[in-house]
Coordinates of C-alpha atoms in Angstrom, one line a residue:
Chain D
M1 CA -24.3 16.9 40.5
S2 CA -23.2 16.1 44.1
N3 CA -19.6 17.1 45.2
E4 CA -18.8 13.8 46.0
H5 CA -16.5 13.8 42.7
S6 CA -14.4 16.8 43.9
T7 CA -11.2 14.6 43.5
G8 CA -10.9 13.2 39.9
R9 CA -8.8 10.2 39.1
K10 CA -6.1 11.2 36.9
P11 CA -5.8 9.1 33.9
Q12 CA -2.0 8.2 34.6
D13 CA -3.1 6.4 37.8
T14 CA -3.6 3.2 36.1
D15 CA 0.2 2.4 35.9
S16 CA -0.4 -1.0 37.3
L17 CA -1.4 -2.3 33.9
D18 CA 1.3 -3.2 31.5
A19 CA 1.2 -2.0 28.1
R20 CA 3.0 -4.7 26.5
D21 CA 1.4 -7.5 28.0
S22 CA -2.1 -5.8 27.6
G23 CA -1.4 -5.1 23.7
Y24 CA -2.4 -1.4 24.5
F25 CA -0.7 0.8 22.1
T26 CA 2.2 2.9 22.8
E27 CA 4.8 4.5 20.2
E28 CA 7.6 2.3 21.4
S29 CA 5.8 -0.8 21.3
S30 CA 3.5 -0.6 18.4
I31 CA 5.1 -3.2 16.0
E32 CA 4.8 -5.7 19.0
A33 CA 1.1 -4.5 19.5
V34 CA 0.1 -5.1 16.3
T35 CA 2.0 -8.5 15.3
Q36 CA 1.3 -10.1 18.8
R37 CA -2.4 -9.7 17.8
N38 CA -1.7 -11.6 14.5
K39 CA -0.2 -14.7 16.2
N40 CA -3.4 -16.8 16.0
A41 CA -3.5 -16.3 12.2
K42 CA -5.0 -19.3 10.6
D43 CA -2.2 -19.2 7.6
D44 CA 1.3 -19.3 8.8
R45 CA 2.4 -17.6 5.7
V46 CA -0.1 -14.9 5.6
R47 CA 1.0 -14.2 9.6
F48 CA 4.5 -14.1 8.5
A49 CA 3.9 -11.6 5.5
M50 CA 1.7 -9.3 7.5
D51 CA 4.3 -9.3 10.4
V52 CA 6.8 -8.2 7.9
I53 CA 4.6 -5.6 6.3
T54 CA 3.3 -4.3 9.6
R55 CA 6.9 -3.8 10.8
K56 CA 8.2 -2.0 7.7
L57 CA 5.1 0.1 7.6
H58 CA 5.7 1.2 11.2
E59 CA 9.2 1.8 10.6
A60 CA 8.6 3.9 7.6
V61 CA 6.1 5.8 9.8
L62 CA 8.6 6.6 12.6
E63 CA 11.0 7.5 10.0
I64 CA 8.9 9.8 7.7
E65 CA 6.8 10.9 10.7
P66 CA 4.0 12.0 8.3
T67 CA 1.5 14.9 9.5
P68 CA -2.1 13.9 9.5
D69 CA -2.4 15.8 6.1
E70 CA 0.3 13.7 4.4
W71 CA -1.3 10.5 6.0
L72 CA -4.7 11.4 4.5
S73 CA -2.6 12.4 1.0
A74 CA -1.4 8.8 0.9
I75 CA -4.8 7.4 1.9
Q76 CA -6.4 9.4 -1.0
F77 CA -3.5 8.4 -3.5
L78 CA -4.4 4.8 -2.7
T79 CA -8.0 5.5 -3.0
Q80 CA -7.7 7.1 -6.3
T81 CA -5.3 4.2 -7.6
G82 CA -7.9 1.8 -6.7
H83 CA -10.4 3.6 -8.4
L84 CA -8.4 3.8 -11.6
C85 CA -8.4 0.0 -11.8
D86 CA -10.9 -1.9 -14.1
D87 CA -10.6 -4.8 -16.5
W88 CA -8.4 -2.9 -18.8
R89 CA -6.2 -0.9 -16.6
Q90 CA -4.2 -1.7 -13.6
E91 CA -2.7 1.1 -11.7
F92 CA -1.7 -0.8 -8.6
I93 CA 0.8 -3.0 -11.0
L94 CA 1.8 0.3 -12.7
L95 CA 2.7 1.5 -9.2
S96 CA 4.4 -1.8 -8.3
D97 CA 6.5 -1.3 -11.4
V98 CA 7.7 2.4 -11.2
L99 CA 8.7 1.6 -7.7
G100 CA 10.9 -1.3 -8.7
V101 CA 8.8 -3.8 -6.8
T102 CA 7.5 -5.8 -9.9
M103 CA 11.3 -6.4 -11.1
L104 CA 12.3 -7.3 -7.6
V105 CA 9.4 -9.8 -7.0
D106 CA 10.5 -11.3 -10.3
A107 CA 14.3 -11.4 -9.3
V108 CA 13.7 -13.1 -5.9
N109 CA 11.7 -15.7 -7.6
H110 CA 14.3 -16.3 -10.5
R111 CA 17.7 -16.5 -9.2
R112 CA 19.6 -18.3 -12.0
P113 CA 23.2 -19.7 -12.5
S114 CA 25.8 -17.1 -13.7
G115 CA 25.5 -16.8 -17.6
A116 CA 21.7 -17.9 -17.8
S117 CA 19.3 -15.3 -19.2
E118 CA 18.0 -13.0 -16.8
N119 CA 14.0 -12.2 -16.7
S120 CA 12.5 -8.6 -17.0
V121 CA 8.8 -7.7 -16.6
L122 CA 6.1 -9.5 -18.6
G123 CA 4.1 -6.4 -19.0
P124 CA 0.4 -5.9 -19.8
F125 CA 0.5 -6.7 -23.6
H126 CA 1.2 -10.2 -23.6
V127 CA -1.3 -12.0 -25.6
K128 CA -2.0 -15.8 -25.8
G129 CA -2.4 -17.8 -28.9
S130 CA -0.5 -15.5 -31.4
P131 CA 0.2 -17.4 -34.5
T132 CA 3.1 -20.1 -34.6
M133 CA 5.4 -19.4 -37.8
E134 CA 8.0 -20.7 -39.6
M135 CA 11.6 -19.6 -38.9
G136 CA 12.3 -16.3 -41.0
A137 CA 8.8 -15.1 -41.0
N138 CA 7.9 -11.5 -40.8
I139 CA 6.0 -10.9 -37.6
C140 CA 4.9 -7.3 -39.1
Q141 CA 2.1 -7.6 -41.1
D142 CA 1.3 -3.9 -42.2
G143 CA 4.6 -3.1 -43.5
K144 CA 5.0 0.0 -41.2
G145 CA 8.5 0.8 -39.7
E146 CA 12.1 0.0 -40.4
P147 CA 12.9 -3.6 -41.2
M148 CA 14.7 -5.7 -38.4
L149 CA 16.2 -9.1 -38.7
V150 CA 16.4 -10.8 -35.0
H151 CA 18.3 -14.0 -34.9
G152 CA 20.4 -16.1 -32.1
R153 CA 20.5 -19.4 -30.4
I154 CA 18.5 -21.0 -27.7
L155 CA 21.4 -22.8 -25.5
D156 CA 21.6 -24.5 -22.1
T157 CA 24.2 -22.9 -19.8
R158 CA 26.8 -25.6 -21.2
G159 CA 26.4 -23.9 -24.5
Q160 CA 24.5 -26.6 -25.9
P161 CA 21.7 -25.9 -28.4
I162 CA 18.1 -26.7 -27.1
H163 CA 15.9 -28.5 -29.7
G164 CA 12.3 -27.7 -29.3
A165 CA 12.4 -24.5 -27.5
R166 CA 9.1 -22.4 -27.9
I167 CA 10.0 -18.8 -28.4
D168 CA 7.0 -16.1 -28.0
V169 CA 7.8 -12.8 -29.1
W170 CA 5.9 -9.7 -29.1
Q171 CA 6.7 -6.0 -29.9
A172 CA 5.4 -2.5 -30.2
N173 CA 5.5 -0.7 -33.6
E174 CA 7.4 2.1 -34.7
D175 CA 5.1 4.5 -33.1
G176 CA 5.3 2.5 -29.7
F177 CA 1.9 0.8 -29.9
Y178 CA 1.1 -2.7 -29.3
D179 CA -1.4 -4.3 -31.8
V180 CA -4.3 -4.5 -28.7
Q181 CA -3.7 -0.6 -28.1
Q182 CA -4.4 0.1 -31.6
K183 CA -7.4 -2.3 -32.6
G184 CA -8.8 -1.4 -35.9
I185 CA -5.6 0.4 -36.8
Q186 CA -3.1 -2.4 -36.6
P187 CA -4.0 -6.0 -37.7
E188 CA -4.7 -8.5 -35.1
F189 CA -1.6 -10.3 -33.9
N190 CA 0.6 -7.7 -35.5
L191 CA 3.9 -7.8 -34.5
R192 CA 3.7 -11.3 -32.6
G193 CA 4.6 -14.9 -33.3
N194 CA 5.8 -18.0 -31.9
F195 CA 8.7 -20.1 -33.1
N196 CA 9.9 -23.5 -32.5
T197 CA 13.8 -24.3 -32.5
A198 CA 15.2 -27.4 -34.4
A199 CA 18.2 -29.2 -33.1
D200 CA 20.6 -26.6 -33.8
G201 CA 18.8 -24.3 -31.3
R202 CA 18.6 -21.5 -33.9
F203 CA 15.9 -18.9 -34.3
W204 CA 15.7 -16.0 -36.6
F205 CA 12.5 -13.9 -37.9
R206 CA 11.9 -10.4 -39.1
G207 CA 10.2 -7.5 -37.3
V208 CA 10.7 -3.8 -37.2
K209 CA 12.9 -1.8 -35.2
P210 CA 11.0 -0.9 -31.8
K211 CA 10.7 2.4 -30.6
F212 CA 10.3 3.8 -26.8
Y213 CA 7.1 4.5 -25.4
P214 CA 5.2 6.0 -22.1
I215 CA 3.4 3.6 -19.9
P216 CA 0.0 5.4 -18.9
D217 CA 0.8 8.6 -17.3
D218 CA -3.0 10.3 -16.8
G219 CA -3.3 8.7 -13.2
T220 CA -1.9 8.5 -9.9
V221 CA 1.3 6.9 -11.1
G222 CA 1.8 9.6 -13.8
S223 CA 1.2 12.2 -11.2
L224 CA 3.7 10.5 -8.6
L225 CA 6.4 10.2 -11.5
N226 CA 5.9 14.0 -12.2
V227 CA 6.3 15.0 -8.9
L228 CA 9.2 12.8 -8.7
G229 CA 10.8 14.4 -11.8
R230 CA 10.8 11.3 -13.7
H231 CA 9.6 10.3 -17.3
P232 CA 7.1 7.9 -18.1
Y233 CA 9.3 6.2 -21.0
R234 CA 10.3 2.6 -21.5
P235 CA 13.5 2.2 -24.0
A236 CA 12.8 0.4 -27.1
H237 CA 12.5 -3.7 -26.6
L238 CA 11.3 -6.9 -27.7
H239 CA 9.5 -9.2 -25.5
F240 CA 10.2 -13.1 -25.2
I241 CA 8.7 -15.7 -23.4
I242 CA 11.2 -18.9 -24.0
E243 CA 9.9 -22.1 -22.7
A244 CA 11.6 -25.6 -23.1
E245 CA 10.9 -28.9 -21.3
G246 CA 13.1 -29.2 -18.2
F247 CA 14.4 -25.6 -18.3
S248 CA 13.2 -22.4 -16.2
T249 CA 11.1 -20.5 -18.4
I250 CA 12.7 -17.0 -19.5
T251 CA 10.4 -14.2 -19.5
T252 CA 12.3 -11.1 -20.6
H253 CA 13.1 -8.4 -23.0
I254 CA 16.0 -7.3 -25.0
F255 CA 16.6 -3.6 -25.3
D256 CA 18.4 -1.4 -27.9
P257 CA 21.4 0.4 -25.9
H258 CA 21.1 3.3 -27.9
D259 CA 17.8 4.1 -27.0
P260 CA 17.6 7.6 -25.1
Y261 CA 15.8 6.1 -22.2
I262 CA 18.1 3.1 -21.6
N263 CA 19.4 4.4 -18.4
S264 CA 16.1 5.4 -17.2
D265 CA 13.5 2.5 -17.9
A266 CA 10.3 3.8 -16.0
V267 CA 9.8 0.5 -14.7
F268 CA 13.3 -0.6 -14.1
G269 CA 13.1 -3.4 -16.6
V270 CA 16.5 -3.0 -18.2
K271 CA 19.4 -5.3 -16.9
K272 CA 22.8 -5.1 -18.4
T273 CA 22.7 -8.6 -19.7
L274 CA 19.5 -7.7 -21.6
L275 CA 21.4 -5.3 -23.9
A276 CA 21.3 -6.4 -27.4
E277 CA 22.9 -4.7 -30.3
F278 CA 20.9 -3.0 -33.2
K279 CA 23.1 -2.9 -36.3
R280 CA 22.1 -1.2 -39.1
I281 CA 23.3 -2.9 -42.2
A282 CA 23.5 -0.8 -45.5
D283 CA 25.9 -3.4 -47.2
P284 CA 23.9 -4.2 -50.5
V285 CA 25.3 -7.8 -50.3
R286 CA 23.9 -8.3 -47.0
I287 CA 20.5 -6.7 -47.9
K288 CA 20.3 -8.8 -50.9
D289 CA 21.3 -11.9 -48.8
E290 CA 18.6 -11.5 -46.2
G291 CA 15.8 -11.1 -48.7
F292 CA 15.5 -7.1 -47.6
G293 CA 14.9 -4.5 -50.4
E294 CA 16.4 -1.5 -48.2
P295 CA 18.7 -1.2 -45.0
F296 CA 17.7 -3.3 -42.3
W297 CA 18.6 -3.5 -38.3
D298 CA 20.5 -6.7 -37.6
V299 CA 19.9 -8.0 -33.9
E300 CA 21.8 -11.0 -32.6
Y301 CA 21.2 -12.4 -29.2
D302 CA 21.4 -15.8 -27.5
F303 CA 19.2 -16.7 -24.9
V304 CA 20.7 -19.3 -22.2
M305 CA 18.3 -21.5 -20.2
A306 CA 18.6 -22.8 -16.8
V307 CA 17.7 -26.4 -15.9
I308 CA 14.8 -26.4 -13.4
Chain M
M1 CA 19.3 -16.4 -43.3
S2 CA 22.9 -16.5 -44.0
N3 CA 25.3 -18.2 -41.9
E4 CA 27.4 -15.0 -40.9
H5 CA 25.6 -15.1 -37.4
S6 CA 27.0 -18.5 -36.3
T7 CA 28.7 -17.2 -33.2
G8 CA 26.3 -15.2 -31.1
R9 CA 27.3 -12.6 -28.8
K10 CA 26.2 -13.9 -25.5
P11 CA 24.3 -11.7 -23.3
Q12 CA 26.8 -11.4 -20.4
D13 CA 29.4 -9.9 -22.6
T14 CA 28.2 -6.4 -21.5
D15 CA 30.1 -6.4 -18.4
S16 CA 31.8 -3.2 -19.2
L17 CA 28.5 -1.5 -18.2
D18 CA 28.4 -0.8 -14.4
A19 CA 24.7 -1.5 -13.3
R20 CA 24.8 0.8 -10.3
D21 CA 26.1 3.5 -12.4
S22 CA 23.9 3.0 -15.1
G23 CA 20.7 2.7 -13.0
Y24 CA 19.9 -1.0 -14.4
F25 CA 18.5 -3.2 -12.2
T26 CA 19.8 -6.0 -9.8
E27 CA 18.3 -7.7 -7.0
E28 CA 21.5 -6.4 -4.8
S29 CA 21.1 -2.8 -6.1
S30 CA 17.4 -2.6 -6.4
I31 CA 16.8 0.2 -3.7
E32 CA 19.7 2.5 -5.0
A33 CA 18.5 1.8 -8.4
V34 CA 15.0 3.3 -7.7
T35 CA 16.1 6.1 -5.2
Q36 CA 18.6 7.4 -7.3
R37 CA 15.9 7.8 -10.0
N38 CA 13.9 10.1 -7.6
K39 CA 16.8 12.4 -6.9
N40 CA 15.3 15.1 -9.0
A41 CA 12.0 15.3 -7.4
K42 CA 10.2 18.8 -7.3
D43 CA 9.2 18.2 -3.7
D44 CA 12.1 17.4 -1.1
R45 CA 9.4 16.0 1.3
V46 CA 8.0 13.7 -1.3
R47 CA 11.2 12.4 -2.4
F48 CA 12.3 11.9 1.3
A49 CA 9.0 9.8 1.7
M50 CA 9.1 8.0 -1.3
D51 CA 12.9 6.9 -0.7
V52 CA 11.7 5.5 2.7
I53 CA 8.9 4.1 1.2
T54 CA 10.6 2.4 -1.6
R55 CA 13.4 1.2 0.9
K56 CA 10.8 -0.6 3.3
L57 CA 9.0 -2.0 0.2
H58 CA 12.2 -3.4 -1.0
E59 CA 13.0 -4.8 2.3
A60 CA 9.7 -6.3 2.6
V61 CA 9.9 -8.3 -0.8
L62 CA 13.5 -9.4 0.2
E63 CA 12.3 -10.6 3.4
I64 CA 8.9 -12.1 2.6
E65 CA 10.0 -13.3 -1.0
P66 CA 6.6 -13.3 -2.2
T67 CA 5.9 -15.9 -5.0
P68 CA 4.3 -14.1 -8.2
D69 CA 1.1 -15.4 -7.1
E70 CA 1.2 -14.0 -3.9
W71 CA 2.3 -10.6 -5.5
L72 CA -0.6 -10.7 -7.4
S73 CA -2.9 -11.3 -4.4
A74 CA -1.6 -8.2 -2.8
I75 CA -2.4 -6.2 -5.7
Q76 CA -5.8 -7.8 -6.2
F77 CA -6.2 -6.9 -2.3
L78 CA -5.4 -3.4 -2.6
T79 CA -7.5 -3.2 -5.8
Q80 CA -10.6 -4.4 -4.0
T81 CA -9.6 -2.1 -1.2
G82 CA -9.8 0.7 -3.4
H83 CA -13.1 -0.6 -5.1
L84 CA -15.0 -0.6 -1.6
C85 CA -14.2 3.2 -1.0
D86 CA -16.8 5.6 -1.8
D87 CA -18.3 8.6 -0.1
W88 CA -19.3 6.8 2.7
R89 CA -16.9 4.1 3.2
Q90 CA -12.9 4.3 3.6
E91 CA -11.7 0.9 3.5
F92 CA -7.9 2.1 3.1
I93 CA -8.2 4.0 6.7
L94 CA -9.9 0.7 8.0
L95 CA -6.7 -1.0 6.7
S96 CA -4.7 1.5 8.2
D97 CA -6.6 1.4 11.6
V98 CA -6.3 -2.4 11.7
L99 CA -2.4 -2.5 11.0
G100 CA -2.0 0.2 13.9
V101 CA -0.6 2.6 11.5
T102 CA -3.5 5.3 12.1
M103 CA -2.8 5.4 15.8
L104 CA 1.0 5.4 15.1
V105 CA 0.7 8.4 12.8
D106 CA -1.3 10.0 15.5
A107 CA 1.3 8.9 18.2
V108 CA 4.4 10.7 16.3
N109 CA 2.1 13.8 16.0
H110 CA 1.2 14.3 19.4
R111 CA 4.0 13.4 21.7
R112 CA 3.0 15.2 24.8
P113 CA 4.6 15.6 28.3
S114 CA 4.4 13.3 31.0
G115 CA 0.9 13.3 32.5
A116 CA -1.1 15.1 29.8
S117 CA -3.8 13.2 28.0
E118 CA -3.1 11.1 25.2
N119 CA -4.7 10.8 22.0
S120 CA -6.7 7.9 20.4
V121 CA -8.2 7.6 16.9
L122 CA -10.7 10.2 15.7
G123 CA -13.0 7.4 13.8
P124 CA -15.4 8.1 11.2
F125 CA -18.2 9.0 13.3
H126 CA -17.7 12.9 14.5
V127 CA -20.2 15.1 13.3
K128 CA -19.6 18.8 13.4
G129 CA -22.3 21.1 14.5
S130 CA -23.8 19.1 17.4
P131 CA -25.8 20.9 20.2
T132 CA -24.0 22.8 22.9
M133 CA -25.7 22.1 26.3
E134 CA -25.7 23.2 29.8
M135 CA -23.5 21.0 32.1
G136 CA -25.5 18.1 33.4
A137 CA -27.6 17.7 30.3
N138 CA -28.5 14.3 29.1
I139 CA -27.1 13.6 25.6
C140 CA -29.4 10.6 25.2
Q141 CA -32.5 11.9 23.4
D142 CA -34.4 8.4 22.9
G143 CA -34.0 7.0 26.7
K144 CA -32.4 3.7 25.4
G145 CA -29.7 2.2 27.4
E146 CA -28.7 2.1 31.0
P147 CA -28.2 5.6 32.5
M148 CA -24.7 6.9 33.0
L149 CA -23.2 10.2 34.6
V150 CA -19.9 11.2 33.2
H151 CA -17.9 14.0 35.1
G152 CA -14.3 15.2 35.7
R153 CA -12.0 18.1 35.1
I154 CA -10.4 19.7 32.3
L155 CA -6.9 20.6 33.7
D156 CA -3.2 21.9 32.6
T157 CA -0.2 19.9 33.4
R158 CA 0.2 21.8 36.7
G159 CA -3.1 20.5 38.1
Q160 CA -4.8 24.0 37.6
P161 CA -8.3 24.0 36.0
I162 CA -8.9 25.4 32.4
H163 CA -11.8 27.9 32.0
G164 CA -13.5 28.0 28.7
A165 CA -12.6 24.5 27.4
R166 CA -14.8 23.1 24.7
I167 CA -15.8 19.6 25.2
D168 CA -17.3 17.6 22.1
V169 CA -18.4 14.2 23.3
W170 CA -20.3 11.4 21.0
Q171 CA -20.8 7.8 21.6
A172 CA -22.5 4.6 20.1
N173 CA -25.9 3.6 22.1
E174 CA -26.7 0.4 24.0
D175 CA -26.8 -1.7 20.7
G176 CA -23.3 -0.3 19.5
F177 CA -24.5 2.1 16.8
Y178 CA -23.8 5.8 16.2
D179 CA -27.0 8.0 15.3
V180 CA -25.7 8.4 11.8
Q181 CA -25.4 4.8 11.2
Q182 CA -29.2 4.4 12.2
K183 CA -30.9 7.5 10.6
G184 CA -34.4 7.3 11.2
I185 CA -34.1 5.0 13.9
Q186 CA -32.0 7.4 16.3
P187 CA -33.1 11.1 16.9
E188 CA -30.6 13.4 14.9
F189 CA -27.5 14.4 17.1
N190 CA -28.5 11.5 19.6
L191 CA -25.7 10.8 22.1
R192 CA -23.8 13.9 20.8
G193 CA -23.0 17.1 22.9
N194 CA -20.9 20.3 23.6
F195 CA -19.9 21.5 26.6
N196 CA -17.9 24.5 27.7
T197 CA -16.2 24.7 31.2
A198 CA -16.5 27.3 33.8
A199 CA -13.6 28.6 35.9
D200 CA -13.5 25.7 38.0
G201 CA -12.9 23.4 34.8
R202 CA -15.5 21.2 35.8
F203 CA -17.7 19.2 33.3
W204 CA -20.5 16.8 33.8
F205 CA -23.3 15.3 31.5
R206 CA -25.6 12.3 31.3
G207 CA -25.5 9.8 28.7
V208 CA -26.0 5.7 28.3
K209 CA -23.4 3.0 29.0
P210 CA -21.6 2.5 25.7
K211 CA -21.1 -1.1 24.2
F212 CA -18.4 -2.7 22.2
Y213 CA -19.2 -2.7 18.5
P214 CA -17.5 -4.2 15.1
I215 CA -15.8 -2.2 12.4
P216 CA -17.5 -2.8 9.0
D217 CA -16.1 -6.5 8.2
D218 CA -17.6 -7.4 5.2
G219 CA -14.8 -6.2 3.0
T220 CA -11.4 -6.7 2.5
V221 CA -10.2 -5.5 6.0
G222 CA -12.8 -8.1 7.3
S223 CA -11.5 -10.9 5.4
L224 CA -8.0 -9.8 6.6
L225 CA -9.0 -10.0 10.0
N226 CA -10.6 -13.3 9.7
V227 CA -7.3 -14.8 8.2
L228 CA -5.1 -13.3 10.9
G229 CA -7.5 -14.9 13.6
R230 CA -8.7 -11.5 14.7
H231 CA -12.3 -10.2 15.7
P232 CA -13.5 -6.8 14.2
Y233 CA -14.7 -5.4 17.5
R234 CA -13.8 -2.2 19.4
P235 CA -14.3 -1.9 23.1
A236 CA -16.8 0.3 24.6
H237 CA -15.8 3.7 24.5
L238 CA -16.9 7.7 24.7
H239 CA -15.3 10.0 22.0
F240 CA -14.0 13.5 23.1
I241 CA -12.4 16.2 21.2
I242 CA -11.1 18.7 23.7
E243 CA -10.2 22.4 22.7
A244 CA -9.1 25.4 24.6
E245 CA -7.0 28.4 23.8
G246 CA -3.2 28.1 24.1
F247 CA -3.4 24.2 24.4
S248 CA -2.9 21.3 22.2
T249 CA -6.2 19.8 21.0
I250 CA -7.1 16.1 22.5
T251 CA -8.7 14.0 20.2
T252 CA -9.4 10.7 22.5
H253 CA -11.8 8.0 24.0
I254 CA -12.1 7.0 27.3
F255 CA -12.8 3.3 27.8
D256 CA -14.5 0.8 30.0
P257 CA -11.6 -1.4 31.4
H258 CA -14.1 -4.3 31.9
D259 CA -15.1 -4.6 28.3
P260 CA -14.5 -7.9 26.8
Y261 CA -12.5 -6.6 24.0
I262 CA -10.6 -4.2 26.0
N263 CA -7.2 -6.0 25.4
S264 CA -7.9 -6.3 21.8
D265 CA -9.1 -3.4 20.2
A266 CA -9.4 -4.2 16.3
V267 CA -7.8 -0.5 15.7
F268 CA -5.5 -0.5 18.6
G269 CA -7.0 2.7 20.2
V270 CA -6.8 1.8 23.8
K271 CA -3.7 3.2 25.8
K272 CA -3.8 2.4 29.4
T273 CA -4.0 6.0 30.5
L274 CA -7.3 6.2 28.6
L275 CA -9.1 3.5 30.8
A276 CA -11.7 5.0 33.1
E277 CA -13.8 3.2 35.5
F278 CA -17.4 2.5 35.0
K279 CA -18.9 2.2 38.5
R280 CA -22.5 1.0 39.0
I281 CA -24.2 2.9 41.7
A282 CA -27.2 1.4 43.3
D283 CA -27.1 3.6 46.4
P284 CA -30.8 5.1 46.7
V285 CA -29.4 8.1 48.2
R286 CA -26.9 9.0 45.5
I287 CA -29.6 7.8 42.8
K288 CA -31.7 10.5 44.3
D289 CA -29.0 13.1 44.6
E290 CA -28.3 12.7 41.1
G291 CA -31.7 12.9 39.8
F292 CA -31.7 9.2 38.3
G293 CA -34.9 6.8 38.9
E294 CA -32.6 3.8 38.8
P295 CA -29.2 2.7 39.4
F296 CA -26.8 4.4 37.0
W297 CA -22.8 3.8 35.8
D298 CA -20.7 6.8 37.4
V299 CA -17.6 7.7 35.3
E300 CA -15.2 10.2 36.3
Y301 CA -12.0 11.2 34.5
D302 CA -9.8 14.2 34.4
F303 CA -8.5 15.4 31.0
V304 CA -5.0 17.1 31.2
M305 CA -3.9 19.5 28.4
A306 CA -0.4 20.4 27.5
V307 CA 0.3 23.9 26.3
I308 CA 1.1 24.2 22.6

């Protein structure tokens, strides 16, 4: 090598270039550097969403200041979460659930007038094509569990009954399992049914008292809940999808307010308007009137539908 | 069913419960509902990070207001990104890269005094154990490409040379491929080398002029870049890791400022202080002096190390 290179150019000699205009990266201009790059997006909605996501991600990095090892842990967490997903399990939805994101996305999409019934999460256990039944039918096919009578009305926001509302109900059994989780143990379509309201808007059917159950906690989401000092349980509930022509479909639960996990649903599905009351009825006259042979749980709840 | 249930309790009759205290979910209190739940975390750092991540995620949802289908698209994007990851490919790191997150995490971890060389991304192609060479050696083993002389000094922030600095350099070939991407085509450790500085802090070695190349763009990140109207290219660069006892290790690149992608690096690795100059030397005397048989590229760059 010759000696011509004895005075090396220092890296900071390139000050004439402006980092903002050039898109070169600095900690201070990082959000702008990235969002400016997205300005030719083919889809305005994607551009807008990615701009917000970029800004929030960078704000999070600036606030947390993750070490390189912590960043790598986050990468590995996401990778393992992806690897757990298959046709049967969706760990990213579970992650969205336990971070309250699923409920928030639902909330911003279903802002309803005061008094209208609120939504909760759909959950992974809804099954299309469950049987349509006559009012009063028992959706429990195997006789397991404490008997329950569920009844109420489907109303509009003026308190008028809705004729021809379709009620799709499903629930876990007394052990906290849905039929699809116990194929070969529970009958097909156990604890599921569809009902159609008459002009009085009333519905009534029989089931069994539901029980709390854990979300799948043997994956990354379970590990996260564990380190966050959180349990994986959902309080006892009944699922409903209620549809009627001209009204916003309600996808929701009703909850037992006396459940031990009612204040700490792992997926934040509980809203105070969704608390029903589960009354234990031991009065022999009522037991006889309702056609039960033993004490039963009486659950009364009216759903209020908002016009579209 | 008896007629005792004629006046159903309306859901909104449970006003005595306070949503904030109970942890029940509302759109307005969603961040608090989730972060309150994390207050018993076993690890303060994880709790803090998850509180920030939760807040930023909820803020993003409130600003974007994704439809249920858009939310599901995001879930599917993350799932597919996870499925693309294996021992050889890390699509989540690539996602972090193209969103500028990797560079920002590096930036917040390596704030250095003014004048000290800045970091860039490590990238996936660093290989440990590449050969240690004498100054002046040619790291190009297969003779492919336009010859290049790289030289400069390793200095401290007072401008004093650093003795015993270890320089680990690697680069792509004239087609934009690293040796590890072309096993059986390029020799092992092609375009890689380690050098140790003497008391004068100087380094010099030979290589070939690098070329721009694309990041892997056949996965979810490539699809994202496409819809964002972005190309997948990284401008031509040389990689360096420079270590010296008592100084903060520099992991960085130097870039060719005349590269067509210098203002639009897909992973935001370019900083203005990392622009070198690639001078084409056609002067027969210089060519002879440096021992080349044809015109060559002269790249001079000084690295400035900050004390730990």
